[in-house]
Structures are given as structure tokens and as C-alpha cells.
PDB file of C-alpha atoms and ligand atoms in Angstrom:
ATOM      1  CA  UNK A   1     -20.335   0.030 -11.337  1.00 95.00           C
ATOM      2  CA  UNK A   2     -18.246  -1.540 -14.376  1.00 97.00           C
ATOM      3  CA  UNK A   3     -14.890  -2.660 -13.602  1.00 97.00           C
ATOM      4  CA  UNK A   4     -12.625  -1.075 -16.206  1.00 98.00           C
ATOM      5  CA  UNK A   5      -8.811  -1.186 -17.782  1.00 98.00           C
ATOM      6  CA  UNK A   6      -7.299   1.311 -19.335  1.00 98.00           C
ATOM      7  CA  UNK A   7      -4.025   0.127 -21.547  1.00 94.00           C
ATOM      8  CA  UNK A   8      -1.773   2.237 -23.344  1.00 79.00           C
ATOM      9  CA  UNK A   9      -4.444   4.657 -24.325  1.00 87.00           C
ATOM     10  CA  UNK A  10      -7.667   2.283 -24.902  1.00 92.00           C
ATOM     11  CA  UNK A  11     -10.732   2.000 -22.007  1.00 97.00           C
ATOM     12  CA  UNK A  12     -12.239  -1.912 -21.935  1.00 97.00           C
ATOM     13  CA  UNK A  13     -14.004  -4.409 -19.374  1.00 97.00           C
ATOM     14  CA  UNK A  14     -11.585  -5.503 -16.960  1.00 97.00           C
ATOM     15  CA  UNK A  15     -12.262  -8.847 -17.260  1.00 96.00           C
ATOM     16  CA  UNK A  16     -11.120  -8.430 -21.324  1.00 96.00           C
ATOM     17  CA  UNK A  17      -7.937  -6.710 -20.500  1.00 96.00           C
ATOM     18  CA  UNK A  18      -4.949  -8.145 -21.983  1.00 95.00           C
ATOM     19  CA  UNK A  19      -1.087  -7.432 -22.305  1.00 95.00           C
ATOM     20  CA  UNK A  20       1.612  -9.001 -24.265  1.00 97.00           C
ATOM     21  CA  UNK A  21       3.005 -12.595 -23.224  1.00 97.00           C
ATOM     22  CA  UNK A  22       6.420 -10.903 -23.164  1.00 98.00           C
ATOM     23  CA  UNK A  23       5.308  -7.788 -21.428  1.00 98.00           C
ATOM     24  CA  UNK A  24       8.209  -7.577 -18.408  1.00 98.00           C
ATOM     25  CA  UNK A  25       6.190  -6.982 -15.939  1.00 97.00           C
ATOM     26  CA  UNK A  26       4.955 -10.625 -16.639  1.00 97.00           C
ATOM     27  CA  UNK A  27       8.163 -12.426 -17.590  1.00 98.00           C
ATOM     28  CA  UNK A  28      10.712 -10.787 -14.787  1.00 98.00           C
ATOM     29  CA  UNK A  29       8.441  -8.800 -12.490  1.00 97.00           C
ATOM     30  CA  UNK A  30      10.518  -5.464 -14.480  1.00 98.00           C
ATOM     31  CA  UNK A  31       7.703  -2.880 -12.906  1.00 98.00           C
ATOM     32  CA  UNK A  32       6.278  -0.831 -10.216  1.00 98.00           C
ATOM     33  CA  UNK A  33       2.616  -0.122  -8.965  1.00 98.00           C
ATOM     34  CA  UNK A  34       0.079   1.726  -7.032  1.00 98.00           C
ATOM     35  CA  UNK A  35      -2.898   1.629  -5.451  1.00 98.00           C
ATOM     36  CA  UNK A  36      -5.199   4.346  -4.682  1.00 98.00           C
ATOM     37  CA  UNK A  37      -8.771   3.840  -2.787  1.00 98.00           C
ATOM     38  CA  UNK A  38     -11.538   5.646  -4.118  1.00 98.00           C
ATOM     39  CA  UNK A  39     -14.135   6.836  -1.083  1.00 97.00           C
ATOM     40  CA  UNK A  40     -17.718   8.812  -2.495  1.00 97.00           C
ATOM     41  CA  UNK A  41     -15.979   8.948  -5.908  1.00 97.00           C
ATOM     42  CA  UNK A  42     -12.836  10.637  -4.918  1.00 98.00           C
ATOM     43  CA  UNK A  43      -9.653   9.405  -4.779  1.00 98.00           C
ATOM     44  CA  UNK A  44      -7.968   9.435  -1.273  1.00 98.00           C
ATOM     45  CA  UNK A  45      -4.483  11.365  -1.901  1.00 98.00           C
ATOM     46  CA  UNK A  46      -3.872  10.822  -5.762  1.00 98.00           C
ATOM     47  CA  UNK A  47      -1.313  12.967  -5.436  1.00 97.00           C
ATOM     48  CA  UNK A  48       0.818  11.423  -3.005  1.00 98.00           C
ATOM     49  CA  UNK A  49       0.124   7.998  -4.906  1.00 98.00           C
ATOM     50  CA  UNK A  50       1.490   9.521  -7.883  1.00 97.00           C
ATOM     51  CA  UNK A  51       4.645  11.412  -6.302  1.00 97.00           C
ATOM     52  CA  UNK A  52       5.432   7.535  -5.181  1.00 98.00           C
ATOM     53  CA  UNK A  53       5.349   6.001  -8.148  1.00 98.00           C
ATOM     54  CA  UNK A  54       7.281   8.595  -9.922  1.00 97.00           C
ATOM     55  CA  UNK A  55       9.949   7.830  -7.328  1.00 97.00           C
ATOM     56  CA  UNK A  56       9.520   4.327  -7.150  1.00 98.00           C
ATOM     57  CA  UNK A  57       9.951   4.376 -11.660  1.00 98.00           C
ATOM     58  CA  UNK A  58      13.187   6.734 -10.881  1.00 98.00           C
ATOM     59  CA  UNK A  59      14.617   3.792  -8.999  1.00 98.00           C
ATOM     60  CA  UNK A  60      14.564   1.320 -11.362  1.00 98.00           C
ATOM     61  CA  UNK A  61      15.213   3.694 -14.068  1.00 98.00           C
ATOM     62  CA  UNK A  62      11.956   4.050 -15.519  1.00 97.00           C
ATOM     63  CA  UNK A  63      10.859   6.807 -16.469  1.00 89.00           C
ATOM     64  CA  UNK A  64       7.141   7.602 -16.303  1.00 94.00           C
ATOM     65  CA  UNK A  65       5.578   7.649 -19.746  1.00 94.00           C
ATOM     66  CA  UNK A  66       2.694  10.361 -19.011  1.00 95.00           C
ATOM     67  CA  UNK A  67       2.941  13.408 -17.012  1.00 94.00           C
ATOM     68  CA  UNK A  68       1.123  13.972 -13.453  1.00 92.00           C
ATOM     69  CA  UNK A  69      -1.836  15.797 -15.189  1.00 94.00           C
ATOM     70  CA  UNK A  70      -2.370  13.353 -18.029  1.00 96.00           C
ATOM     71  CA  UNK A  71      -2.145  10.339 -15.417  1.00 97.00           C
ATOM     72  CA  UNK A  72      -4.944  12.209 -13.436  1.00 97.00           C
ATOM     73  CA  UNK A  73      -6.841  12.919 -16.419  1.00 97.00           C
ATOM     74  CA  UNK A  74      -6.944   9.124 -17.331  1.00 97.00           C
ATOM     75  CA  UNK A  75      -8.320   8.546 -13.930  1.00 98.00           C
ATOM     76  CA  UNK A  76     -10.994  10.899 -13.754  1.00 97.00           C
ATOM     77  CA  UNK A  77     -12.451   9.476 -16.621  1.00 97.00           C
ATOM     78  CA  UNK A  78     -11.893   5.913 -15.803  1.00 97.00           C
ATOM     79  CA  UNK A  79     -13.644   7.038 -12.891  1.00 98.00           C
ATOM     80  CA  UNK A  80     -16.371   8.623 -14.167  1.00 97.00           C
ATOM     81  CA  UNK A  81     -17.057   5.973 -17.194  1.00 97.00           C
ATOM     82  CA  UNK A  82     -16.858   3.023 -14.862  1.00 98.00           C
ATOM     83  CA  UNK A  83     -19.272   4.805 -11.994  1.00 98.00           C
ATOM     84  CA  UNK A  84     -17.034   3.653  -8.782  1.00 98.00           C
ATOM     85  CA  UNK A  85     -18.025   5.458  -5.641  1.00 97.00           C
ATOM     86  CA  UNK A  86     -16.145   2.741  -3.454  1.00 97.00           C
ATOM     87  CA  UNK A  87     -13.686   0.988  -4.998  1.00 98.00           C
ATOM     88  CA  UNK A  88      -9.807   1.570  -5.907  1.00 98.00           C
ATOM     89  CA  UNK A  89      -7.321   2.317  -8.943  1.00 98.00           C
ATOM     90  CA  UNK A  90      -4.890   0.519  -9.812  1.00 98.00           C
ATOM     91  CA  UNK A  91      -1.416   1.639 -11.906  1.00 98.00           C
ATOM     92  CA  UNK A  92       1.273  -0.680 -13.187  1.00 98.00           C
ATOM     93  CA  UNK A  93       4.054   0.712 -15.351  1.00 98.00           C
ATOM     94  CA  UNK A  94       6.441  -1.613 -16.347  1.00 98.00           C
ATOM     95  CA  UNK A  95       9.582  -1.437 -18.895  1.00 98.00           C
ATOM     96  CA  UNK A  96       7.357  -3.253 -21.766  1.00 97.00           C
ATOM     97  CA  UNK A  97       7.513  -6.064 -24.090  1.00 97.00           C
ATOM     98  CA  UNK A  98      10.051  -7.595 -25.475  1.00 98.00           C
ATOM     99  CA  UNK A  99      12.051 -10.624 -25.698  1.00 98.00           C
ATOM    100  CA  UNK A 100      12.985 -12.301 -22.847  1.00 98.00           C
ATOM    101  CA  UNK A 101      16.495 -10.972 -21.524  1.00 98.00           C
ATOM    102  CA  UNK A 102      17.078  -9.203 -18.454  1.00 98.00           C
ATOM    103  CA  UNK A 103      19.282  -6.423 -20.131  1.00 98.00           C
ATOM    104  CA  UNK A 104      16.905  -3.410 -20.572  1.00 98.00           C
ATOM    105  CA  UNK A 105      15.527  -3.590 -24.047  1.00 97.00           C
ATOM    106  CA  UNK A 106      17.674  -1.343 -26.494  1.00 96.00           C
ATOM    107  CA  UNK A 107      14.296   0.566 -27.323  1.00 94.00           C
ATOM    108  CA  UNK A 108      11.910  -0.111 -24.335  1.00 94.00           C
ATOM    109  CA  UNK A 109       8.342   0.593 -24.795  1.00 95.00           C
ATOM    110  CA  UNK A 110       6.402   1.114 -21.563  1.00 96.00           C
ATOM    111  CA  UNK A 111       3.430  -0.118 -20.468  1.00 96.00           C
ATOM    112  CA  UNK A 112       1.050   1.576 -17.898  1.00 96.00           C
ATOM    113  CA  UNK A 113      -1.665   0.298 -17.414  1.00 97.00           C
ATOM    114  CA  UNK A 114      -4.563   1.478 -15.254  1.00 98.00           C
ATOM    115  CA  UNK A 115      -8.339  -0.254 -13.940  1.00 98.00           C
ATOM    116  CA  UNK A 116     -10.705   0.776 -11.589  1.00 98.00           C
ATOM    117  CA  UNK A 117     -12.450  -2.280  -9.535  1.00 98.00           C
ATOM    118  CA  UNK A 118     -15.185  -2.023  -6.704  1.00 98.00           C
ATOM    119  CA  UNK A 119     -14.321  -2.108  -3.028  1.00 97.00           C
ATOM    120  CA  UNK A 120     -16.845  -1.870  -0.220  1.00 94.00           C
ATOM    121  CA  UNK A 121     -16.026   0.310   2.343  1.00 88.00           C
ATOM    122  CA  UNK A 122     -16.459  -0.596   6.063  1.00 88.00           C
ATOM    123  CA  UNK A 123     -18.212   3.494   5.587  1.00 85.00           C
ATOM    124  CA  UNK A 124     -16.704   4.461   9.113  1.00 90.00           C
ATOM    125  CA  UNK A 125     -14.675   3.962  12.464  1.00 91.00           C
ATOM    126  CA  UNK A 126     -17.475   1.840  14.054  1.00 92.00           C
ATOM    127  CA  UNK A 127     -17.245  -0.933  11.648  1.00 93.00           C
ATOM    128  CA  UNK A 128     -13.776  -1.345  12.003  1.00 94.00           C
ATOM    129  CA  UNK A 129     -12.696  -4.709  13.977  1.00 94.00           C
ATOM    130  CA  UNK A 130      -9.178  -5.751  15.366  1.00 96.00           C
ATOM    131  CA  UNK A 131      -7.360  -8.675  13.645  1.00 97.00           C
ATOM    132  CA  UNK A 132      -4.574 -11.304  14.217  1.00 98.00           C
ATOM    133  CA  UNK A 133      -1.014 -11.439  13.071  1.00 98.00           C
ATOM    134  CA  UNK A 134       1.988 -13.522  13.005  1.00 98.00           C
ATOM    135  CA  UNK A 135       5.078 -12.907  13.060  1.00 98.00           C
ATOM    136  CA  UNK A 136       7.529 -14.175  10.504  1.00 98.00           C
ATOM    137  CA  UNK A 137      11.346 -13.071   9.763  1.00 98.00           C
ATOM    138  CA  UNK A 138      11.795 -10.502   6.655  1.00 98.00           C
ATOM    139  CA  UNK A 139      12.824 -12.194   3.848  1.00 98.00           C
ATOM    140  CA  UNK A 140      13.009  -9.491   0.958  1.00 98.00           C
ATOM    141  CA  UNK A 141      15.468  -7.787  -0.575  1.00 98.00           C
ATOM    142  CA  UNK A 142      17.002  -4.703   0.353  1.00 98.00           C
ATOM    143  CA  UNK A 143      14.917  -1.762  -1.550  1.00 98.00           C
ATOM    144  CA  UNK A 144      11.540  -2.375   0.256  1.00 98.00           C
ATOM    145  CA  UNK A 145      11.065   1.511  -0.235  1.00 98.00           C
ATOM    146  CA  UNK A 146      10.738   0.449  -4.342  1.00 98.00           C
ATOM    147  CA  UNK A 147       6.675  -0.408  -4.463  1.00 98.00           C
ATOM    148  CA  UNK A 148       7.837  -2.668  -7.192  1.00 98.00           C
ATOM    149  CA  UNK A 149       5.531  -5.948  -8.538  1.00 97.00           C
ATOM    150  CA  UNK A 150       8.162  -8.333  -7.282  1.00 96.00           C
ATOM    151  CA  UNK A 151       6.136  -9.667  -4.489  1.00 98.00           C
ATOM    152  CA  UNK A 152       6.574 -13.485  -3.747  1.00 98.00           C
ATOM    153  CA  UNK A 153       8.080 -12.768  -0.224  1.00 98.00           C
ATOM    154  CA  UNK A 154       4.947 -10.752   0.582  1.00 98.00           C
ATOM    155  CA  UNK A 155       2.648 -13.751  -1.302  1.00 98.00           C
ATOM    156  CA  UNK A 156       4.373 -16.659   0.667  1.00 98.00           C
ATOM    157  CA  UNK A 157       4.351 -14.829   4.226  1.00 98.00           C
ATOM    158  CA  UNK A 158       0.744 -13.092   3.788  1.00 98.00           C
ATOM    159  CA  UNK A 159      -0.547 -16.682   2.864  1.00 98.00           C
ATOM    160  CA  UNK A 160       1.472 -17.921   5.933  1.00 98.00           C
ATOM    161  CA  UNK A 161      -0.550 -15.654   8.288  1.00 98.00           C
ATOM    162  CA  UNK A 162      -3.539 -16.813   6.233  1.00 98.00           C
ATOM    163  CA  UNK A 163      -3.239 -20.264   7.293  1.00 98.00           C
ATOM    164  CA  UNK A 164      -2.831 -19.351  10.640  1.00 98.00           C
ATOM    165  CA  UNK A 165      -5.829 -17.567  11.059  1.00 98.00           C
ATOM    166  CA  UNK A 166      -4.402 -14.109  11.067  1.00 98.00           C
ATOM    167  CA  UNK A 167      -4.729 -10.669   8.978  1.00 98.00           C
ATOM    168  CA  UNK A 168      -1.065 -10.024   8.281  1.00 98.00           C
ATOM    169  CA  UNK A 169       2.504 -11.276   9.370  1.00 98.00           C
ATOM    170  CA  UNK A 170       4.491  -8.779  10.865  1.00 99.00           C
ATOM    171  CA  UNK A 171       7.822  -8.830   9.464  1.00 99.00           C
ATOM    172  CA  UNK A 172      11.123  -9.057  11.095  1.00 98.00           C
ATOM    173  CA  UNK A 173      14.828  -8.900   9.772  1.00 98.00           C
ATOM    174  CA  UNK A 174      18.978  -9.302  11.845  1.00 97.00           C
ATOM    175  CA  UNK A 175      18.156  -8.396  16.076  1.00 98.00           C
ATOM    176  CA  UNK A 176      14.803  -9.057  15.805  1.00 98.00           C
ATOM    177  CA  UNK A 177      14.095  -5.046  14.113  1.00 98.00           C
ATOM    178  CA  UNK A 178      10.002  -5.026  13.181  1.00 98.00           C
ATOM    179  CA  UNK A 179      10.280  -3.687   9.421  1.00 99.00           C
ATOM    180  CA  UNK A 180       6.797  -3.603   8.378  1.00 98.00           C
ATOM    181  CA  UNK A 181       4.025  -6.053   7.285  1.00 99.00           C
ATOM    182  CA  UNK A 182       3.648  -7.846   4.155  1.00 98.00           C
ATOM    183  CA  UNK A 183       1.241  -5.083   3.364  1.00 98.00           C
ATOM    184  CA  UNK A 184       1.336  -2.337   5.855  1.00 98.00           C
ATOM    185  CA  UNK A 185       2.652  -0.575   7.773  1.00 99.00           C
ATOM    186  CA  UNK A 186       3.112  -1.344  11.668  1.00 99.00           C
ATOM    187  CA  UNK A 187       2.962   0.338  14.818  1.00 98.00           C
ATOM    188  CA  UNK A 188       3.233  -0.001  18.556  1.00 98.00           C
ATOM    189  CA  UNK A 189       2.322   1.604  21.486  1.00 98.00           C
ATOM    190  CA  UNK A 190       5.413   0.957  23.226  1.00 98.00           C
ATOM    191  CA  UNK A 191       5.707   2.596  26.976  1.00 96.00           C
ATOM    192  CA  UNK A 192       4.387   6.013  26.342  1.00 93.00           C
ATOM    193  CA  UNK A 193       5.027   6.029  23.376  1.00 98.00           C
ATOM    194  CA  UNK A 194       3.893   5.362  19.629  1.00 98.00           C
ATOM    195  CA  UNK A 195       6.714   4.079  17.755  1.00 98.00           C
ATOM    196  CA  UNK A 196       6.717   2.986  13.796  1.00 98.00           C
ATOM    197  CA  UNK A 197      10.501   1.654  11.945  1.00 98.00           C
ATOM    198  CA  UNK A 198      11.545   4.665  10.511  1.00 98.00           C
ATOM    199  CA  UNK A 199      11.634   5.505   6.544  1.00 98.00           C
ATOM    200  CA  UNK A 200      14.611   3.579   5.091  1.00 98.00           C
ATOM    201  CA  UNK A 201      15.250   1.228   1.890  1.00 98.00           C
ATOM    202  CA  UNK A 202      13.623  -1.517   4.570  1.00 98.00           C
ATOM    203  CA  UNK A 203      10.289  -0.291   4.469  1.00 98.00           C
ATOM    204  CA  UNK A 204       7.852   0.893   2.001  1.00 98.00           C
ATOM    205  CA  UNK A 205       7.060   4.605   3.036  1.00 96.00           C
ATOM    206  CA  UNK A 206       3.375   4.339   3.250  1.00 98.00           C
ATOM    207  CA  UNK A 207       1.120   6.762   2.459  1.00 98.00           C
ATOM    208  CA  UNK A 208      -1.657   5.720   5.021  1.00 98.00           C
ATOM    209  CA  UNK A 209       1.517   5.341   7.805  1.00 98.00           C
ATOM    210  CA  UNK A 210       2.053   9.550   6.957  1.00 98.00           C
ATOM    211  CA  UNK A 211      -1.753  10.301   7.363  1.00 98.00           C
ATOM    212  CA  UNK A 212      -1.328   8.214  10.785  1.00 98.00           C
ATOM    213  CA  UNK A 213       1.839   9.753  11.727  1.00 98.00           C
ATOM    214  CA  UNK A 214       0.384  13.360  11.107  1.00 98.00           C
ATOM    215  CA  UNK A 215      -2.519  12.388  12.952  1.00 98.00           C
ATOM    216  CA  UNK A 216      -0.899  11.875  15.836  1.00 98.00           C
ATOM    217  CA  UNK A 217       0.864  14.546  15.798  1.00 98.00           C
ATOM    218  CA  UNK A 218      -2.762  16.368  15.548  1.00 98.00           C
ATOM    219  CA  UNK A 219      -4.002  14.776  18.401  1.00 98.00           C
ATOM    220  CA  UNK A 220      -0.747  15.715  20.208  1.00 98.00           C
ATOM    221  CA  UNK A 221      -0.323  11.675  20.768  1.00 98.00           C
ATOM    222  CA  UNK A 222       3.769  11.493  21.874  1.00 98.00           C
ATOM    223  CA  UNK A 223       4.996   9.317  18.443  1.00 98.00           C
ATOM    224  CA  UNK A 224       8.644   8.370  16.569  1.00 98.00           C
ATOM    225  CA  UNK A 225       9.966   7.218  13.964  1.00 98.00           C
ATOM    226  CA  UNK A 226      12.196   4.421  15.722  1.00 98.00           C
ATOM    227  CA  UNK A 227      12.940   0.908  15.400  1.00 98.00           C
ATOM    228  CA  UNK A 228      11.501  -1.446  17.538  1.00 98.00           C
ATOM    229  CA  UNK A 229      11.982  -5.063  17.524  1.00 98.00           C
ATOM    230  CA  UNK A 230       9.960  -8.381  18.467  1.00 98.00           C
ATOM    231  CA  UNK A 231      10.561  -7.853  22.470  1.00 97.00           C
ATOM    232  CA  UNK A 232       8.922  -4.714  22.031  1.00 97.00           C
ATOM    233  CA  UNK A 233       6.163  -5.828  19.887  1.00 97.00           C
ATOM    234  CA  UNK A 234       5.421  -8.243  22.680  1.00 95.00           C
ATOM    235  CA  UNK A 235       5.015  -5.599  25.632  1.00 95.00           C
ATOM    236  CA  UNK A 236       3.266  -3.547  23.461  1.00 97.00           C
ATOM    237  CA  UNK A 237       0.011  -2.227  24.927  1.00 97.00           C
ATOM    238  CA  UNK A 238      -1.557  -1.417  21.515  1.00 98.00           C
ATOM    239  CA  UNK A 239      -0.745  -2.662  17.814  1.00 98.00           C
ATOM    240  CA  UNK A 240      -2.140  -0.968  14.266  1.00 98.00           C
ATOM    241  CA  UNK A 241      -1.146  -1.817  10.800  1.00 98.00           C
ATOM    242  CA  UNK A 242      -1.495   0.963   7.992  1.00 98.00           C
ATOM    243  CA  UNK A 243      -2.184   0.768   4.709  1.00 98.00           C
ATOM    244  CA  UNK A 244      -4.468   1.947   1.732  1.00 98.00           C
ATOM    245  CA  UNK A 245      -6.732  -0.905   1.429  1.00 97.00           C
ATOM    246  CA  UNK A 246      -6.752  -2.285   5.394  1.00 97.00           C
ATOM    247  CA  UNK A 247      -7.347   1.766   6.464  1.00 98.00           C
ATOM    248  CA  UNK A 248      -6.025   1.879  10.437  1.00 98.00           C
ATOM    249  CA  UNK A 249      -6.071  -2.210  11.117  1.00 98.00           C
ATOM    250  CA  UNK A 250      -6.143  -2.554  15.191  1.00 98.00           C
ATOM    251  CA  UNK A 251      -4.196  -6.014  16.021  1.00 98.00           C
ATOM    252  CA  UNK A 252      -5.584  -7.551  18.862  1.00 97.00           C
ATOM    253  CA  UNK A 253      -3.301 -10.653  18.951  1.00 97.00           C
ATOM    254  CA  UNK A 254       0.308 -11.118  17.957  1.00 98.00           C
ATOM    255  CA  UNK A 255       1.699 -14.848  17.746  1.00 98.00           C
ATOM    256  CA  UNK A 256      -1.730 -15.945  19.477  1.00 97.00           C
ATOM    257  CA  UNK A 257      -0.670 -13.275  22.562  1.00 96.00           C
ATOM    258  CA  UNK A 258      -3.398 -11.342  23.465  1.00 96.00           C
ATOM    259  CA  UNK A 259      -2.085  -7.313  22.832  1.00 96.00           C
ATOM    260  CA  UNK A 260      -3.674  -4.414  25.577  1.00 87.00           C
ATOM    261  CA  UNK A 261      -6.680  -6.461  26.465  1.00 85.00           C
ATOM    262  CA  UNK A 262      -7.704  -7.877  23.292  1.00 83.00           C
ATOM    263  CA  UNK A 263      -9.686  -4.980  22.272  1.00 89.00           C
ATOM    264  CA  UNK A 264      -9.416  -1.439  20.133  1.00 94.00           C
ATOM    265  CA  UNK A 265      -7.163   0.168  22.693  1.00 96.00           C
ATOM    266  CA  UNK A 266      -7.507   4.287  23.078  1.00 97.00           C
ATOM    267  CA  UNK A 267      -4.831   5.524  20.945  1.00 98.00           C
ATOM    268  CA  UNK A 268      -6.349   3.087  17.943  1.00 98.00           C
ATOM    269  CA  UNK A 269      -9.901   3.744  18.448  1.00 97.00           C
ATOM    270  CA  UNK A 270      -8.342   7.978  18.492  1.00 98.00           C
ATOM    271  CA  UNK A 271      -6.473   7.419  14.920  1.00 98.00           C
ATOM    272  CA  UNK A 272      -9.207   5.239  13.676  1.00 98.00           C
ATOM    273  CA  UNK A 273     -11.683   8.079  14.255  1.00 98.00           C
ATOM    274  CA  UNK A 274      -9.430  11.069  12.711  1.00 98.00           C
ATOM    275  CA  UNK A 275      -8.664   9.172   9.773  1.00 98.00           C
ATOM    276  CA  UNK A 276     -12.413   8.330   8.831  1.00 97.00           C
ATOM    277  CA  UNK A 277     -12.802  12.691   9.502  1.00 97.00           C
ATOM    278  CA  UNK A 278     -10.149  13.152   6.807  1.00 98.00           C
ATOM    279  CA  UNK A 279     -11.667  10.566   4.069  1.00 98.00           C
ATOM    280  CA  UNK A 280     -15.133  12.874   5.074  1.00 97.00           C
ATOM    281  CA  UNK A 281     -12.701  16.175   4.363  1.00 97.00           C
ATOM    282  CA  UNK A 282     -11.160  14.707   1.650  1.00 98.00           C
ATOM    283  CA  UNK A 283     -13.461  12.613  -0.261  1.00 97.00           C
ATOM    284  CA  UNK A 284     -17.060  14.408   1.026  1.00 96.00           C
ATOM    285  CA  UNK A 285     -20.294  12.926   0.200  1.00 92.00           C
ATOM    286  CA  UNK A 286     -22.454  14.358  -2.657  1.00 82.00           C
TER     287      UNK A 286
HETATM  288  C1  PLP B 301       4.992  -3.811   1.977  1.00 85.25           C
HETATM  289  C2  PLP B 301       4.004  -2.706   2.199  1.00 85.25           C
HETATM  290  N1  PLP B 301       4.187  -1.862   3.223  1.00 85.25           N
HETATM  291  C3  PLP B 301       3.322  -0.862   3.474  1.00 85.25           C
HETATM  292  C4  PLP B 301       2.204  -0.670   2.670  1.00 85.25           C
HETATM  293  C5  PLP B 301       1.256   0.447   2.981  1.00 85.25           C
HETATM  294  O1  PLP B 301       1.384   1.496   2.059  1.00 85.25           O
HETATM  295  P1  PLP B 301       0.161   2.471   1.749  1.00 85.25           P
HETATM  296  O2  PLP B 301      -0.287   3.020   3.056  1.00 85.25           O
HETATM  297  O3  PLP B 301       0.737   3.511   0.875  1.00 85.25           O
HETATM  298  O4  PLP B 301      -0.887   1.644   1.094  1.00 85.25           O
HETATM  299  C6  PLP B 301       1.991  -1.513   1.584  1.00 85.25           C
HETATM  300  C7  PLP B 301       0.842  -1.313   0.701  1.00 85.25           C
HETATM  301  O5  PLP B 301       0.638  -1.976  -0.275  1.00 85.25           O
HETATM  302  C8  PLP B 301       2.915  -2.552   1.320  1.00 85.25           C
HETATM  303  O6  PLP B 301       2.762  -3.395   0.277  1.00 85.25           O
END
């Protein structure tokens, strides 16, 4: 497949893209973003990408420069001109060029830009293998629920859990309250019990964390939407991360301690399964 940008209007190679030097989004982080994975050609719920970046554009008072059906015409060609079967989209609108001040410019010009870039698949629930995290105290502001391009917390903790050997740091803020991970989602089999931090400005409402929630609810798995904090975390029988591009993650160690018995437990291996069934439903093979 070609990798390919789309900028205000034009299609190129991805690797030729280019924006302005004084494009906000560069200069103070002034944007917000998606991403959206693409399974057997098909975008896995566009539409719930797009709701979220509408709302996420409202917050910082930016208003979306195309409408819902031109966005999704832009992708279906980028789409079908690049040739991605597995891969993802990405969309960043921010407030523009201009020069450098923060005040809004007087006459902002958006910029959205879109590109479509391979991503292999793991292709099923088999392939999918437990990972490590850290833990490591929240230090973001406080309008995580904003999927905005301001992401050095996220860079300098995610790296942290890099150097440690681990997939993700789990995130942490006042009384030891799990948030969520640098770039999912988290939750914990806690008693009988699956429990995830409920949707607030802390968190980022993720999409993949509502296509877990529902499927528990499916699979009639007892679940809430309730704070839990480190102590928890650490009696947990089973641990899962969420998120677009790490699917249903199953943790298998947290701070180096072993979670359930180091393995997939049954309530993973159950989500894992239902949520490879709905990319089938969803995004069906030719
Ligand atoms: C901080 C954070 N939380 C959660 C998520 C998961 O969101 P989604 O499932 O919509 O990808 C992400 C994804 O990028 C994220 O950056």
C-alpha cells in the first residue's frame, strides 16, 4: 500500500507532506487528533472517532472545518487511493498558521490534515500476548477527556515504561486513583468485579474502553465504572489496557508483580475473543 497525506484539500506521499513552520499545532501544540484503525479495508467505528473529535474541537473552541460526510468522504478515498487493508487514519485539526502568539489568531485558518499509514494486524485473539507495565503518578493537566496533541506527559512516562521493559505506565493521580494509561485505557478485575475509572475530565473516554465495556455487558461479565486506586491494582486478579492501536492489551505484570498467574486470565481471553467477532462484524473480509 502507499502511505498517503491529505492537507487542506490536496492527496501526496506521506513522506512529502508538509505544513507551515508557524502552523499551531507545531509552535504551541493549539490542536486535537484522532486515530482510527483500518481492519480488511474498513474503518473500525469512524463514526465514533469522528463524534470525538468534534467534541474534543468544541472544547478548545475549534470548530471543525468540514462536515461529518465530507470528512468521511476524504477518507474513503484516501483509503481507496492508498490501498490500506491494515493500517490506520490519522486526523489532526489544529487552529492554523500564523504568527507566533498564543491569543487565537484574529482570522484563524484551520488546518486538518489527514494520512493513511500501514499497520499489521496481530489478524485475531490467538496472537494476542500479555505485556508489562509500570506504574507512574499522573502528571497531566486537568482536561484528559480533550484528545488534544499536547502530549509530553504521555511521551516522558510511555518512554519511562519503555526503559523499564514494559508496554505502558499505568497512571496515577492524589490517593493513589488509577486514571488511565499513557495510551489506554485500564481495567481490573477487582474481587468479582471488573472495574474501569469512570468518564470524567481525568480520562480520555476511549472508544475501544466502550466496545469493552459493552462487551461485558454482552457476556453478562458483572463491570463498573468506578475508581480504583494502586492497592487495588495490586490485588487485582486480571489487568487489560484498551485502546485503538494496542486492541484488548492483557497485563501480566504490574511494577514487576506477577498479576492472576502471569497469564491471559478468563475474563481477558472472553473480551479478547468478542472484540476480534466485532472487527469480523464490522470490518468483514472480502
Ligand atoms: C490517554 C489515552 N487514553 C486512552 C486512549 C484509548 O482511546 P481509544 O480506545 O479511543 O483509542 C488513548 C488513545 O490514544 C489515549 O491516548
Amino acid at each position: 500500500m502507499r502511505n498517503l497525506a491529505w492537507i487542506n484539500g490536496s492527496v501526496c506521499n506521506l513522506s512529502e507532506a508538509s505544513i507551515s513552520l508557524e502552523d499551531r499545532g507545531y509552535l504551541l501544540g493549539d490542536g486535537v487528533y484522532e486515530i482510527i484503525r483500518v481492519y480488511n479495508k474498513t474503518p473500525f467505528y469512524l463514526s465514533a472517532h469522528l463524534e470525538r473529535i468534534k467534541r474534543s474541537a468544541r472544547e478548545i473552541r475549534l470548530p471543525l472545518p468540514y462536515s461529518p460526510v465530507e470528512i468521511e468522504a476524504v477518507i474513503t478515498d484516501l483509503l481507496k487511493q492508498s490501498g490500506c487493508i491494515e493500517g490506520y487514519i490519522y486526523i489532526q485539526l489544529t487552529r492554523g498558521p500564523a504568527p507566533r502568539d498564543h491569543l487565537f489568531p484574529v482570522e484563524p485558518k484551520p488546518s486538518m490534515v489527514f494520512y493513511v499509514r500501514e499497520m499489521a494486524s496481530p489478524g485475531g485473539a490467538d496472537a494476542v500476548k500479555p505485556g508489562k507495565c509500570i506504574t507512574l503518578p499522573d502528571e497531566r493537566w486537568l482536561n484528559c477527556y480533550i484528545k488534544s496533541t499536547n502530549l509530553l506527559p504521555n511521551v516522558l512516562a510511555r518512554q519511562k515504561a519503555a526503559e523499564a521493559g514494559a508496554v505502558e505506565a499505568i497512571l496515577y493521580r492524589a490517593g493513589g486513583i488509577v486514571t488511565e494509561a499513557t495510551r489506554s485505557n485500564v481495567f481490573a478485575v477487582i474481587g468479582d468485579k471488573v472495574r474501569t475509572h469512570p468518564e470524567s475530565k481525568l480520562i480520555l473516554s476511549g472508544i475501544t474502553r466502550r466496545i469493552a465495556l459493552d462487551i461485558l455487558e454482552e457476556l453478562d461479565v458483572p463491570s463498573a465504572e468506578e475508581a480504583f486506586t494502586i492497592e487495588d491494582l495490586s490485588s487485582a486478579s486480571e489487568v487489560f489496557l484498551t485502546s485503538t492501536t494496542m486492541e484488548i492489551k492483557p497485563v501480566c505484570a504490574v511494577d514487576e508483580k506477577p498479576v492472576g498467574n502471569n497469564k491471559t486470565g478468563p475474563v481477558g481471553r472472553s473480551v479478547i475473543k468478542a472484540f476480534w467477532d466485532k472487527i469480523a462484524e464490522h470490518c468483514p473480509k472480502e
